[in-house]
mmCIF file of C-alpha atoms in Angstrom:
data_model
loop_
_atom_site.group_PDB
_atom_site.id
_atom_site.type_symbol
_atom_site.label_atom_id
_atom_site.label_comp_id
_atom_site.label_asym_id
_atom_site.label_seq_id
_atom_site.Cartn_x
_atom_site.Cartn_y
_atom_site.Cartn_z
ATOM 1 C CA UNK T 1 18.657 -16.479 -0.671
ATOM 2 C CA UNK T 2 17.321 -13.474 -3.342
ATOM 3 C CA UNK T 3 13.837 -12.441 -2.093
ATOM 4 C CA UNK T 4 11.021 -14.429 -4.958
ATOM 5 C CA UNK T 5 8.063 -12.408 -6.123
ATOM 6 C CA UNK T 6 5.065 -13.659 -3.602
ATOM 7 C CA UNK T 7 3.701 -11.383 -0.942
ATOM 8 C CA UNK T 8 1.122 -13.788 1.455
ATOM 9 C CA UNK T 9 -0.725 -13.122 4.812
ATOM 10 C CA UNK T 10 -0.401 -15.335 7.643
ATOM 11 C CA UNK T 11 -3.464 -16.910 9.704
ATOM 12 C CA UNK T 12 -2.092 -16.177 13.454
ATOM 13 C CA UNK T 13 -0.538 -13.561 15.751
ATOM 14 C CA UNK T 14 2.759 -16.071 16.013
ATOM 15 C CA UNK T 15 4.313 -18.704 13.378
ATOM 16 C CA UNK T 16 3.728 -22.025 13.231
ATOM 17 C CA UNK T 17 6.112 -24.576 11.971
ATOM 18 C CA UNK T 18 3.880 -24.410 8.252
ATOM 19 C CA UNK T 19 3.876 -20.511 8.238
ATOM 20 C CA UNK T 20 8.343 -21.063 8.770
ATOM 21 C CA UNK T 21 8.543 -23.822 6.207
ATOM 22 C CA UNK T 22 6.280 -22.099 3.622
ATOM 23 C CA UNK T 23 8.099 -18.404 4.088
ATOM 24 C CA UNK T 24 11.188 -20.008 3.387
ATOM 25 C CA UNK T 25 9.995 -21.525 -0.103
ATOM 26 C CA UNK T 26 12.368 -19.388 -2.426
ATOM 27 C CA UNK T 27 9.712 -17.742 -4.127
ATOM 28 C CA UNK T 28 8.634 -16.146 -1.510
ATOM 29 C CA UNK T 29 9.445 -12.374 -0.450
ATOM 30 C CA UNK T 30 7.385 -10.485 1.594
ATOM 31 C CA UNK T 31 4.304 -11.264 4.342
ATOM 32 C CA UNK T 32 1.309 -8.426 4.436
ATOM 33 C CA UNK T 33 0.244 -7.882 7.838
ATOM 34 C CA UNK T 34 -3.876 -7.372 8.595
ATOM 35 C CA UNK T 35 -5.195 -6.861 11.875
ATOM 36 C CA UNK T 36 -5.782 -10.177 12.729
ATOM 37 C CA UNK T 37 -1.985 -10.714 13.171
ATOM 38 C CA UNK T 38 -2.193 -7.880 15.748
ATOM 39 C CA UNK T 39 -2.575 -7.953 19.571
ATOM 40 C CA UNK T 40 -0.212 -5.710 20.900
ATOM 41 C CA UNK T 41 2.581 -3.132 19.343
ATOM 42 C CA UNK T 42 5.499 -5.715 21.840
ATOM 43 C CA UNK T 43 3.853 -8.418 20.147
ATOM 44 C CA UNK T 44 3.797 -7.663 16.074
ATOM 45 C CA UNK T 45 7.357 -6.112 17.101
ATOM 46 C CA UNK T 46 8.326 -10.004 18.089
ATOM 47 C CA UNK T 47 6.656 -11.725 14.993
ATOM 48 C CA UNK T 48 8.005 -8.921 12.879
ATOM 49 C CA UNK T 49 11.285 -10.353 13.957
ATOM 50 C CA UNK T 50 10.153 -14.075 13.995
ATOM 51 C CA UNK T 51 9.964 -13.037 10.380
ATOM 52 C CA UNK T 52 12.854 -11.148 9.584
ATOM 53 C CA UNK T 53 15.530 -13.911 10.850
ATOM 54 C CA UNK T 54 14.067 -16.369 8.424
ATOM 55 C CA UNK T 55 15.897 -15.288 5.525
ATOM 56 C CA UNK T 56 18.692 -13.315 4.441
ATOM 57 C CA UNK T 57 18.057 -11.004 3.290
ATOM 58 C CA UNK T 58 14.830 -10.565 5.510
ATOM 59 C CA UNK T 59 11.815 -10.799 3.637
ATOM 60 C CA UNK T 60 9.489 -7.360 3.029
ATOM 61 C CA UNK T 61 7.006 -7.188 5.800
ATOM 62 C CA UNK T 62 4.102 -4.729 4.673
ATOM 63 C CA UNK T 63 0.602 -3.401 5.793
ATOM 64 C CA UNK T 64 -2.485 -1.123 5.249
ATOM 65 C CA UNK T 65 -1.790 1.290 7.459
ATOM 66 C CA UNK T 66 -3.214 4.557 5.713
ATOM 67 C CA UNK T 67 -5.215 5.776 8.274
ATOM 68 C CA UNK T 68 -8.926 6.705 8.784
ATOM 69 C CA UNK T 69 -11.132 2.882 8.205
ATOM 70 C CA UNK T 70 -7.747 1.691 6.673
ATOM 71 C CA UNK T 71 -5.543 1.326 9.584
ATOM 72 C CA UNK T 72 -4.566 -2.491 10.423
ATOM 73 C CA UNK T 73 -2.688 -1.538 13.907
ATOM 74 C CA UNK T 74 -4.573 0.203 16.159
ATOM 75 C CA UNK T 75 -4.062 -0.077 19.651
ATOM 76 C CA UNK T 76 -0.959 1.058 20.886
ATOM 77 C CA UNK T 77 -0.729 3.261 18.188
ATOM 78 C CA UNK T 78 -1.845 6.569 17.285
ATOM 79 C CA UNK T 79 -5.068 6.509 15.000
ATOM 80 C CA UNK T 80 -4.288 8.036 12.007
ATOM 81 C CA UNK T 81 -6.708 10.524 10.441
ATOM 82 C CA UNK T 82 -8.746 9.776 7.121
ATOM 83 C CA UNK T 83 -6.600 11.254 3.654
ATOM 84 C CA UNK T 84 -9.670 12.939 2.935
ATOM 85 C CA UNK T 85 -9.157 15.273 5.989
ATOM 86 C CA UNK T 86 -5.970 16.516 4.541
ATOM 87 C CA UNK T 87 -7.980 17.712 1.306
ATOM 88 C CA UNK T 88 -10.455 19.369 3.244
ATOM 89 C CA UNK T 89 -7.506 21.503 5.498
ATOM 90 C CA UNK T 90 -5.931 21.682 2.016
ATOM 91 C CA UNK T 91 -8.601 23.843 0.636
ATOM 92 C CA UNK T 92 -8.409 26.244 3.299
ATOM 93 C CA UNK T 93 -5.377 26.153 4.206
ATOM 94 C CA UNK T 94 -2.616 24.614 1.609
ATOM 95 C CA UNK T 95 0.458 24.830 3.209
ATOM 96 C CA UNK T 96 -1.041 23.751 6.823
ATOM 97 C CA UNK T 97 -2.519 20.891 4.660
ATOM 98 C CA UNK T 98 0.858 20.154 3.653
ATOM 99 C CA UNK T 99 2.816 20.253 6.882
ATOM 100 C CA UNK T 100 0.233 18.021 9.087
ATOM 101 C CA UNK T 101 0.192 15.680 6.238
ATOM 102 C CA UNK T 102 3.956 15.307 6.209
ATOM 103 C CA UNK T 103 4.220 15.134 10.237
ATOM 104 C CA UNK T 104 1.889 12.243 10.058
ATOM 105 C CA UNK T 105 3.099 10.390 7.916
ATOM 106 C CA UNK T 106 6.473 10.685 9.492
ATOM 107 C CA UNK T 107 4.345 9.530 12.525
ATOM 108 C CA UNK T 108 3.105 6.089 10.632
ATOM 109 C CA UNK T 109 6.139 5.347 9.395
ATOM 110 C CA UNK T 110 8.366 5.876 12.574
ATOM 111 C CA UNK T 111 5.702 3.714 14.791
ATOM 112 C CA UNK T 112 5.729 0.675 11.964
ATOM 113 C CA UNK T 113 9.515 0.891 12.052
ATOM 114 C CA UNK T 114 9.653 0.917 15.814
ATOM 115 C CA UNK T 115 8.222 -2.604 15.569
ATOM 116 C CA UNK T 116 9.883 -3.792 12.646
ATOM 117 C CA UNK T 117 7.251 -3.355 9.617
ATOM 118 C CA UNK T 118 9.387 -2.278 6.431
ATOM 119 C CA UNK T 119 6.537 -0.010 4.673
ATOM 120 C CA UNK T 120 2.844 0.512 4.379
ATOM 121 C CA UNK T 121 0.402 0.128 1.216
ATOM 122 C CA UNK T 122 -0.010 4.171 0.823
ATOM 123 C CA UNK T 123 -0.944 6.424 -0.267
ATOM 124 C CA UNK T 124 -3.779 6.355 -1.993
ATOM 125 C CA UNK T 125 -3.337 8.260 -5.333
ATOM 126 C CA UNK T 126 -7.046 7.801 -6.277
ATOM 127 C CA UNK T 127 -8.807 11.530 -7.173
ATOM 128 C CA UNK T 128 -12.411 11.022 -4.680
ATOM 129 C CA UNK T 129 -14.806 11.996 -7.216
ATOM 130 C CA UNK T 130 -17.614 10.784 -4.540
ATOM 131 C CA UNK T 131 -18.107 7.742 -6.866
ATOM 132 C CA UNK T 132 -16.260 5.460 -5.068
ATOM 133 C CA UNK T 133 -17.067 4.207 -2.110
ATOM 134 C CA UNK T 134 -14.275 1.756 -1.292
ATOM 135 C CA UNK T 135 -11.983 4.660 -2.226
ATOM 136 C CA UNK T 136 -14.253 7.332 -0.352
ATOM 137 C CA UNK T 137 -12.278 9.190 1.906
ATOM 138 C CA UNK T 138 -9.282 6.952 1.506
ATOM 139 C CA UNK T 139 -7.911 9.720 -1.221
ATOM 140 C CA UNK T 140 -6.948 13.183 -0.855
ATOM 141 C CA UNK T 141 -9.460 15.131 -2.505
ATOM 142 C CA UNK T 142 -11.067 15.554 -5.728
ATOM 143 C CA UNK T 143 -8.366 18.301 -7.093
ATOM 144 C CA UNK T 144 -5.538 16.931 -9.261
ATOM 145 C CA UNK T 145 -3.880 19.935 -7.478
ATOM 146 C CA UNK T 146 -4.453 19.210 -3.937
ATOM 147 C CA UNK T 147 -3.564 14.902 -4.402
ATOM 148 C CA UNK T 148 -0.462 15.813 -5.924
ATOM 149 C CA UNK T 149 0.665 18.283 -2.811
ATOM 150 C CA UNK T 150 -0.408 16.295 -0.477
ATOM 151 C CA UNK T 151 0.788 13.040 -1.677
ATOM 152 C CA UNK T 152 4.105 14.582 -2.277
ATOM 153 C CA UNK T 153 3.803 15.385 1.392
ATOM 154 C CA UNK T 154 2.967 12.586 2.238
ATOM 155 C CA UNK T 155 6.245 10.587 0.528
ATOM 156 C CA UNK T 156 8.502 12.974 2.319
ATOM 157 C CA UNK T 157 7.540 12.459 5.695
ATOM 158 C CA UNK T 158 7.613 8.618 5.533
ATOM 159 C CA UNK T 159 10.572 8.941 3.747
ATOM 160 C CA UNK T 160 11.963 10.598 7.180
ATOM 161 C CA UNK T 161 10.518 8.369 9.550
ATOM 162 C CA UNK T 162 12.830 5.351 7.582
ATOM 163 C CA UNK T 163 9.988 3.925 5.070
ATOM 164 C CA UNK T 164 9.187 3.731 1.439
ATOM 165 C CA UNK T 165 5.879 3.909 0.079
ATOM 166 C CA UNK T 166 3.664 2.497 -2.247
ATOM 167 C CA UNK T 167 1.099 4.535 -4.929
ATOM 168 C CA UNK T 168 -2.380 2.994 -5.298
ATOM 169 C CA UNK T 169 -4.418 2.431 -7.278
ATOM 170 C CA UNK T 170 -2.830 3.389 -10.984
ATOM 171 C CA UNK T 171 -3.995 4.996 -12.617
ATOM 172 C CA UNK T 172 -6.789 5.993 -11.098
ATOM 173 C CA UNK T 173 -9.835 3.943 -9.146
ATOM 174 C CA UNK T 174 -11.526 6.866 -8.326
ATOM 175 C CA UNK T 175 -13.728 6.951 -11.813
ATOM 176 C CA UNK T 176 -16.032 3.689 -10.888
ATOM 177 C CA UNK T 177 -18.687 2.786 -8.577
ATOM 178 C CA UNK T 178 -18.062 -0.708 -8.142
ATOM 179 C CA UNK T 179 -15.984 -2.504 -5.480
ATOM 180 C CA UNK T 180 -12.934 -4.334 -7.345
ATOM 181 C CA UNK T 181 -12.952 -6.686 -4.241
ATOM 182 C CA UNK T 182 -16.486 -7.627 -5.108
ATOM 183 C CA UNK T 183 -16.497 -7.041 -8.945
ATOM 184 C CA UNK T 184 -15.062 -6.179 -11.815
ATOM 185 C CA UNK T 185 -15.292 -2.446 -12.286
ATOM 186 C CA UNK T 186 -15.111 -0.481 -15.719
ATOM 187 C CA UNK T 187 -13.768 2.891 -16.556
ATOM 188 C CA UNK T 188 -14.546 3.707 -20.008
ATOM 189 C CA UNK T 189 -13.399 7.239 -20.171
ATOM 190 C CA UNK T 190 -11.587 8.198 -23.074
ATOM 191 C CA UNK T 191 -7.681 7.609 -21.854
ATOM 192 C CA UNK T 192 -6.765 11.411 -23.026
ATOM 193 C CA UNK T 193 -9.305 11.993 -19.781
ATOM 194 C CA UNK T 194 -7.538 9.825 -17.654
ATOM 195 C CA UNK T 195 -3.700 10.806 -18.327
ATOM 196 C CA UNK T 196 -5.226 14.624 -18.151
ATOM 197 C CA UNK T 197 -6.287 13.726 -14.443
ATOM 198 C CA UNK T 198 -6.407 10.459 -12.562
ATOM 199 C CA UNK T 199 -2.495 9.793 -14.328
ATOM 200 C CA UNK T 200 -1.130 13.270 -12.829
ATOM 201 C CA UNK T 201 -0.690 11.988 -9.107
ATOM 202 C CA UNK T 202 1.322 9.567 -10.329
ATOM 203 C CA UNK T 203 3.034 11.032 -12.776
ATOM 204 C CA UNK T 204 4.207 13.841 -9.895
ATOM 205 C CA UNK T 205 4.949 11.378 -7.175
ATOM 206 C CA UNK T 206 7.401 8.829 -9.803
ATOM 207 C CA UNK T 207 9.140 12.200 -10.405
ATOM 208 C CA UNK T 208 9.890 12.704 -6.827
ATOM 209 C CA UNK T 209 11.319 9.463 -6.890
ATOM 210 C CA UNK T 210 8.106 7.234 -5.353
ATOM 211 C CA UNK T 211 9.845 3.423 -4.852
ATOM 212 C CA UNK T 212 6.482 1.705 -5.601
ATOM 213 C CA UNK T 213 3.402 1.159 -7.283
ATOM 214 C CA UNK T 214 0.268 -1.210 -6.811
ATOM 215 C CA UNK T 215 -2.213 -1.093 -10.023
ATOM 216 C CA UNK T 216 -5.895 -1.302 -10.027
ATOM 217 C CA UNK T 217 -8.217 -4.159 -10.657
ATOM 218 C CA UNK T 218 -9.967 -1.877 -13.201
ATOM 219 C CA UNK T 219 -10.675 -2.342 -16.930
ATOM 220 C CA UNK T 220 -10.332 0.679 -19.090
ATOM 221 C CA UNK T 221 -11.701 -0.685 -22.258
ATOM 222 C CA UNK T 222 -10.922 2.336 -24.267
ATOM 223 C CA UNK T 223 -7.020 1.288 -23.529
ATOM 224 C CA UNK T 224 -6.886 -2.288 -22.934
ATOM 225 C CA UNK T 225 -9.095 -5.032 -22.423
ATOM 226 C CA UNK T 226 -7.581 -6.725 -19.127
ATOM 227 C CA UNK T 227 -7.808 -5.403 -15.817
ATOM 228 C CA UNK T 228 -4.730 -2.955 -14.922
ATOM 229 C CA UNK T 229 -3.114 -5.412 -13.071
ATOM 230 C CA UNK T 230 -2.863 -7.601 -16.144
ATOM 231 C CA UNK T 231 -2.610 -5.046 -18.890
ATOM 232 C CA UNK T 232 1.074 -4.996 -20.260
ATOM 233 C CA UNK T 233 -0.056 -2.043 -21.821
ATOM 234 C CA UNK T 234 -0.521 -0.208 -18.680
ATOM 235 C CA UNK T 235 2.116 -1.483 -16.652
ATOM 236 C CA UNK T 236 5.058 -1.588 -19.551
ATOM 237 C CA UNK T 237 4.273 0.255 -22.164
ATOM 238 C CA UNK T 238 2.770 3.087 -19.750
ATOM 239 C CA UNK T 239 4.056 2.786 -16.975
ATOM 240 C CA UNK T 240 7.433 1.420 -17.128
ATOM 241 C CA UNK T 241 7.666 3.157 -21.137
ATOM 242 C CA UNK T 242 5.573 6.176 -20.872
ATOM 243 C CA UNK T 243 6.168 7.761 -17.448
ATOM 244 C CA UNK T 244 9.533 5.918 -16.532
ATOM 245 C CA UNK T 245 8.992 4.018 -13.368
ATOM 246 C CA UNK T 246 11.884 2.688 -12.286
ATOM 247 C CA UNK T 247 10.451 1.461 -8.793
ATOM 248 C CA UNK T 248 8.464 -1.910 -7.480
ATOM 249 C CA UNK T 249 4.923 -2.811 -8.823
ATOM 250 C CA UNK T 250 2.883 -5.260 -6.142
ATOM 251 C CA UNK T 251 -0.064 -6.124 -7.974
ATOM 252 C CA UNK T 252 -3.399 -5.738 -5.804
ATOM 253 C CA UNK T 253 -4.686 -9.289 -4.111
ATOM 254 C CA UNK T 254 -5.093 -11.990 -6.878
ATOM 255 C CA UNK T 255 -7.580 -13.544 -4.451
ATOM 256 C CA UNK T 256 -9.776 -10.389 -5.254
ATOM 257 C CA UNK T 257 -13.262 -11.168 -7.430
ATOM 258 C CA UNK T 258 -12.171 -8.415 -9.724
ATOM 259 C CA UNK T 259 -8.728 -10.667 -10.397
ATOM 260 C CA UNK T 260 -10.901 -13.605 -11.470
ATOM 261 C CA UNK T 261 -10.525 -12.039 -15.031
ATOM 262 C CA UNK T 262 -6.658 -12.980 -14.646
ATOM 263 C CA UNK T 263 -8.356 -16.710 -14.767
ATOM 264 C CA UNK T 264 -7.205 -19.393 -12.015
ATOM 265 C CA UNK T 265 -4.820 -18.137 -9.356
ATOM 266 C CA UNK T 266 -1.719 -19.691 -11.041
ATOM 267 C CA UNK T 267 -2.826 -17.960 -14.398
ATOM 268 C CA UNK T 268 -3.742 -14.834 -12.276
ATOM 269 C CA UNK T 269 -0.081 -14.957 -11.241
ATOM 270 C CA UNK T 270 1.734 -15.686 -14.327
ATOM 271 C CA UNK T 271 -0.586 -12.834 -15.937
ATOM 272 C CA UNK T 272 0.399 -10.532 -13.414
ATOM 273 C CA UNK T 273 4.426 -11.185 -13.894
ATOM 274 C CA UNK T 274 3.894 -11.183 -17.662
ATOM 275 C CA UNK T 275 2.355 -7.855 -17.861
ATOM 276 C CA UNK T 276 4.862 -6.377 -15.617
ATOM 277 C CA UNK T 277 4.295 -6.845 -11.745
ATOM 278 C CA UNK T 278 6.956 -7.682 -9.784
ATOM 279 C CA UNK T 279 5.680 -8.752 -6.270
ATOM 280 C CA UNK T 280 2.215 -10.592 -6.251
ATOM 281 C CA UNK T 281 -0.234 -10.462 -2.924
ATOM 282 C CA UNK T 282 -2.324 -13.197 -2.083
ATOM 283 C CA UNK T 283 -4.247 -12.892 0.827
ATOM 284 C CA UNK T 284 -6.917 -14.828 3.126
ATOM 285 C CA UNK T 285 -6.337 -18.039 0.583
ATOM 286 C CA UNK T 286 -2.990 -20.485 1.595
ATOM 287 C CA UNK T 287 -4.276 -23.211 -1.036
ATOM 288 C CA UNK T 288 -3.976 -20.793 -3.362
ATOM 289 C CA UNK T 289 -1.158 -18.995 -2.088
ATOM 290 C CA UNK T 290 0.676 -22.641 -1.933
ATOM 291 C CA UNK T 291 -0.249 -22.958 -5.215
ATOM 292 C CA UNK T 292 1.076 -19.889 -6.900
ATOM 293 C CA UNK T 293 4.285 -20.479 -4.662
ATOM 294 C CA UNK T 294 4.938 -24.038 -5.876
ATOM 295 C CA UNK T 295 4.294 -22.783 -9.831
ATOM 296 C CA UNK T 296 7.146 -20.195 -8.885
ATOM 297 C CA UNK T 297 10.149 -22.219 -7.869
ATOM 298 C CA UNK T 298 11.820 -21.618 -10.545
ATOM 299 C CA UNK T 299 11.054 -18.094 -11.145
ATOM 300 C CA UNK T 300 14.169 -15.539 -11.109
ATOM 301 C CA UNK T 301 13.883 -12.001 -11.976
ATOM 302 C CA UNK T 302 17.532 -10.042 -10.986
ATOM 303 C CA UNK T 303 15.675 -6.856 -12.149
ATOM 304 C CA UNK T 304 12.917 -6.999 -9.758
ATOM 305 C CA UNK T 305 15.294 -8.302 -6.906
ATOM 306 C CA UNK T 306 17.001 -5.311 -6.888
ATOM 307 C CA UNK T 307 14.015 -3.218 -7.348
ATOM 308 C CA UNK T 308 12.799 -5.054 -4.211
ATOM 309 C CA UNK T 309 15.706 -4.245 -1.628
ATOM 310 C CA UNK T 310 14.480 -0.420 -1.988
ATOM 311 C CA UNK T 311 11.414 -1.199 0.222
ATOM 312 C CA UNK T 312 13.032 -2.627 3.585
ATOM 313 C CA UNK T 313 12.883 -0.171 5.961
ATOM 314 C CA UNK T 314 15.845 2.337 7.346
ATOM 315 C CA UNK T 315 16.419 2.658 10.674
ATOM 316 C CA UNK T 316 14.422 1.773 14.033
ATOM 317 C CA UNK T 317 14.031 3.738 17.209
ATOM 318 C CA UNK T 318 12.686 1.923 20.144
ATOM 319 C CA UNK T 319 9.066 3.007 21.087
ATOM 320 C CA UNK T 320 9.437 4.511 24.246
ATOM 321 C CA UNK T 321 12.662 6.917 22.833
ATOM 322 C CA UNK T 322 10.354 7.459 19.311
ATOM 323 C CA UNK T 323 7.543 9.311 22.304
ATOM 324 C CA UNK T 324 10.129 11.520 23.332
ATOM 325 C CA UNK T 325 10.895 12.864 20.091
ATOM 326 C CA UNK T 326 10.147 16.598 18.994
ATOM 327 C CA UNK T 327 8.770 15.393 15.879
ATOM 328 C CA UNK T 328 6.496 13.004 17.458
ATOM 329 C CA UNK T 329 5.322 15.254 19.840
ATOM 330 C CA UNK T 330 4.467 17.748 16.986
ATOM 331 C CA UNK T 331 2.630 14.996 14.867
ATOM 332 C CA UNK T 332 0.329 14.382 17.711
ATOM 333 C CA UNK T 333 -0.761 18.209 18.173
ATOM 334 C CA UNK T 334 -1.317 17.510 14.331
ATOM 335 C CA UNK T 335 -4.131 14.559 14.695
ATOM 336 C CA UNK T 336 -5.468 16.506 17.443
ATOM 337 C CA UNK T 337 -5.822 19.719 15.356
ATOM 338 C CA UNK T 338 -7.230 17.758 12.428
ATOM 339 C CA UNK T 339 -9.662 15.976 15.091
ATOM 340 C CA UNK T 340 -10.461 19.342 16.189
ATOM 341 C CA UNK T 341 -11.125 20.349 12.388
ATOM 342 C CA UNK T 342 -13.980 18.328 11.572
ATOM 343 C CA UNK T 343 -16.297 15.864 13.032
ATOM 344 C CA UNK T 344 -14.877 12.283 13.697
ATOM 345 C CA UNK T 345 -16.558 10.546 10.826
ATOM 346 C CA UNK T 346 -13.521 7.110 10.188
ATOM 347 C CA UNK T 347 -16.796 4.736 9.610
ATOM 348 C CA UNK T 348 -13.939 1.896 10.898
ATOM 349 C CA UNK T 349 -14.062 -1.620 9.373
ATOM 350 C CA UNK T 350 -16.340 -4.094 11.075
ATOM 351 C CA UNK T 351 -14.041 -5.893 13.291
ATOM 352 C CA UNK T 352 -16.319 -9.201 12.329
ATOM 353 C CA UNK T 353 -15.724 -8.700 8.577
ATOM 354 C CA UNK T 354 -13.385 -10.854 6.394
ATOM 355 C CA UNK T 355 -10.025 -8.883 6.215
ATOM 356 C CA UNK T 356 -8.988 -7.893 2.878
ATOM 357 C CA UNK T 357 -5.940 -5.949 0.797
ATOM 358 C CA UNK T 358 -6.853 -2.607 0.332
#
C-alpha cells in the first residue's frame, strides 16, 4: 500500500484496535511520536514496531527530538544539549563547534534508530535574533555564518547514525515575537532582507542535499498574504522554483492557532497540499485528524511517494552494542564538555503542559 500524505499522533504508549484500524486508512503515512507515547527506550522500541508491521511499506515514524526543552525521549537516553550551545562553542571555537555538533547528532540519530524511530523534526534553521521565544535557544545562533556550519554539521552526523533530517522553520521564524502555536505571527521585512539572511541556512543545507523541509506558520505580507505553510508562492515558486528542493515538505501542525488562517482543518489540509506540502501533521486532535483522513481517500501523489521513502531510516544497532561504540563513547565526552561549557540552563517543558509539534 503507497504511504498517503497524513502524519497523526497517537493518545497511548501501546495501540489500540482504533489507533490499527485508523493507521491503516490509505491516506495515512507517518505517526509523530511526543512524550506521552514514551515510558521506556524497550518500550517505544516495541510500539515502534507495533507500527512498522502495519503496512508495507512501514509507515514514517517521526519525533522532536532536537535537544535542550525539545527532546520528547528522555529517559534512557542521553539528554541532548540546547542548539544554542553549539553557537556559543562556535564563536570561540568553530571547528570544535563543528565536531561536537556532528558527534551528537550522530548520537540522536543512532539512539532513535536503535528503537526503531525513522528521523527527528531537526534542525532548527531559525537565525535566534533573541526575539523569539519559542525559537530561543532552539537555533544555532544569531550568525548566518555560524547556522549554516553548524547545521551542515549537524546533517552529516545524523546522516551517519542512519537518519534523515528535516529543516524548520522556512524561511525563517526567528524575525517575530509571537508564538505560531498561540497566534498568528507577522514578518513584514522586506523579502530582499529575508533571502539575504533567514533564506541562507536553507539555501546551504538543500545544497548539501537536506531530504526535508517543514515551513513556518508565519505571514510575510511583503511576499504573500497566507501563512508559509499555505503560500504556493513560498513553497513552489520559492522553494521548489527558486532554490530547487527536491526533498519532502511536512507542513507544521494544522491543529496549530496560527493554521486557523488555512480555515477548517479539511480546508487547512487541502490548502496545505495545494500550495505544495507533501506530508500534513495533525496532532493532539483525532476528530480532526479523522476528518482530514476521510477527505483524503482518494488522494494520490506518485511524486511525493517517492519523495517520502527518503525519510525511513537506514540501519539499526541494538542498544546495548550502539554503548560500546567508539563513536558513542566520543559523543558522550561531547555533552559532557558542552555541560562543562556553560551553565545548565534547558528551561525543560512542563511535564503537565499540553504536548505540541514543535
Amino acid at each position: 500500500m503507497s504511504p498517503g500524505p497524513i502524519m497523526l499522533d497517537l493518545a497511548g504508549t501501546a495501540l489500540d484496535a482504533v489507533d490499527r484500524e485508523l493507521l491503516r486508512h490509505p491516506a495515512v503515512g507517518g505517526v509523530i511520536l511526543f512524550s506521552r507515547n514514551f515510558e521506556s527506550p524497550e518500550q517505544i522500541a516495541d510500539l515502534a514496531s507495533s507500527i512498522h508491521v502495519l503496512r508495507e511499506p512501514g509507515l514514517l515514524i517521526g519525533v522532536d527530538q532536537e535537544g535542550g526543552r525539545v527532546q520528547r525521549f528522555r529517559d534512557g537516553f542521553t539528554r541532548l544539549p540546547p542548539a544554542g550551545r553549539f553557537g556559543r562553542l562556535h564563536a570561540l571555537d568553530p571547528a570544535r563547534a563543528r565536531a561536537a555538533c556532528r558527534s551528537i547528532a550522530w548520537l540522536m540519530a543512532a539512539e532513535l534508530r536503535a528503537v526503531g524511530v525513522d528521523f527527528s523534526f531537526a534542525p532548527v534553521l531559525d537565525l535566534d535574533r533573541a526575539i523569539s521565544q519559542v525559537i530561543g535557544d532552539r537555533g544555532f545562533a544569531a550568525q548566518v555564518e555560524s547556522v549554516r556550519e553548524l547545521a551542515v554539521a549537524w546533517m552529516d552526523g545524523a546522516r551517519h547514525g542512519g537518519m534523515a533530517s528535516v529543516g524548520k522553520h522556512f524561511p525563517g521564524h526567528g524575525g517575530v515575537a509571537a508564538d505560531s502555536h498561540a497566534e498568528l505571527p507577522t514578518d513584514a521585512r522586506a523579502f530582499a532582507e529575508i533571502e539575504r539572511e533567514d533564506l541562507a541556512p536553507f539555501r546551504c543545507l538543500i545544497d548539501h542535499g537536506l531530504e526535508a523541509m517543514m515551513p513556518a506558520h508565519v505571514v510575510y505580507p511583503s511576499i504573500d498574504r497566507r501563512p508559509a505553510g499555505f503560500s504556493s508562492i513560498w513553497l513552489r515558486d520559492i522553494l521548489r522554483g527558486g532554490l530547487d528542493f527536491q526533498g519532502v515538505i511536512f507542513s507544521d501542525d494544522l491543529n496549530m492557532m496560527a493554521a486557523g488562517a488555512g480555515g477548517g482543518y479539511v480546508e487547512r489540509a487541502q490548502s496545505a497540499i495545494q500550495a505544495g506540502c507533501d506530508m500534513l501533521l495533525i496532532c493532539n486532535n483525532r476528530p480532526a485528524a479523522v476528518a482530514i483522513v476521510d477527505a483524503f481517500g482518494e488522494h494520490h501523489d506518485p511524486v511525493a511517494q517517492l519523495r517520502q521513502l527518503r525519510m525511513h531510516g537506514r540501519g539499526q544497532v541494538d542498544r546495548v552494542s550502539l554503548h560500546e561504540r567508539p563513536e558513542w563513547q566520543r559523543a558522550i565526552r561531547y555533552v559532557a564538555q558542552l555541560e562543562e561549557f556553560e551553565t545548565l540552563a534547558l528551561g525543560l517543558d512542563d511535564p503537565t503542559s499540553p504536548e505540541r509539534a514543535e
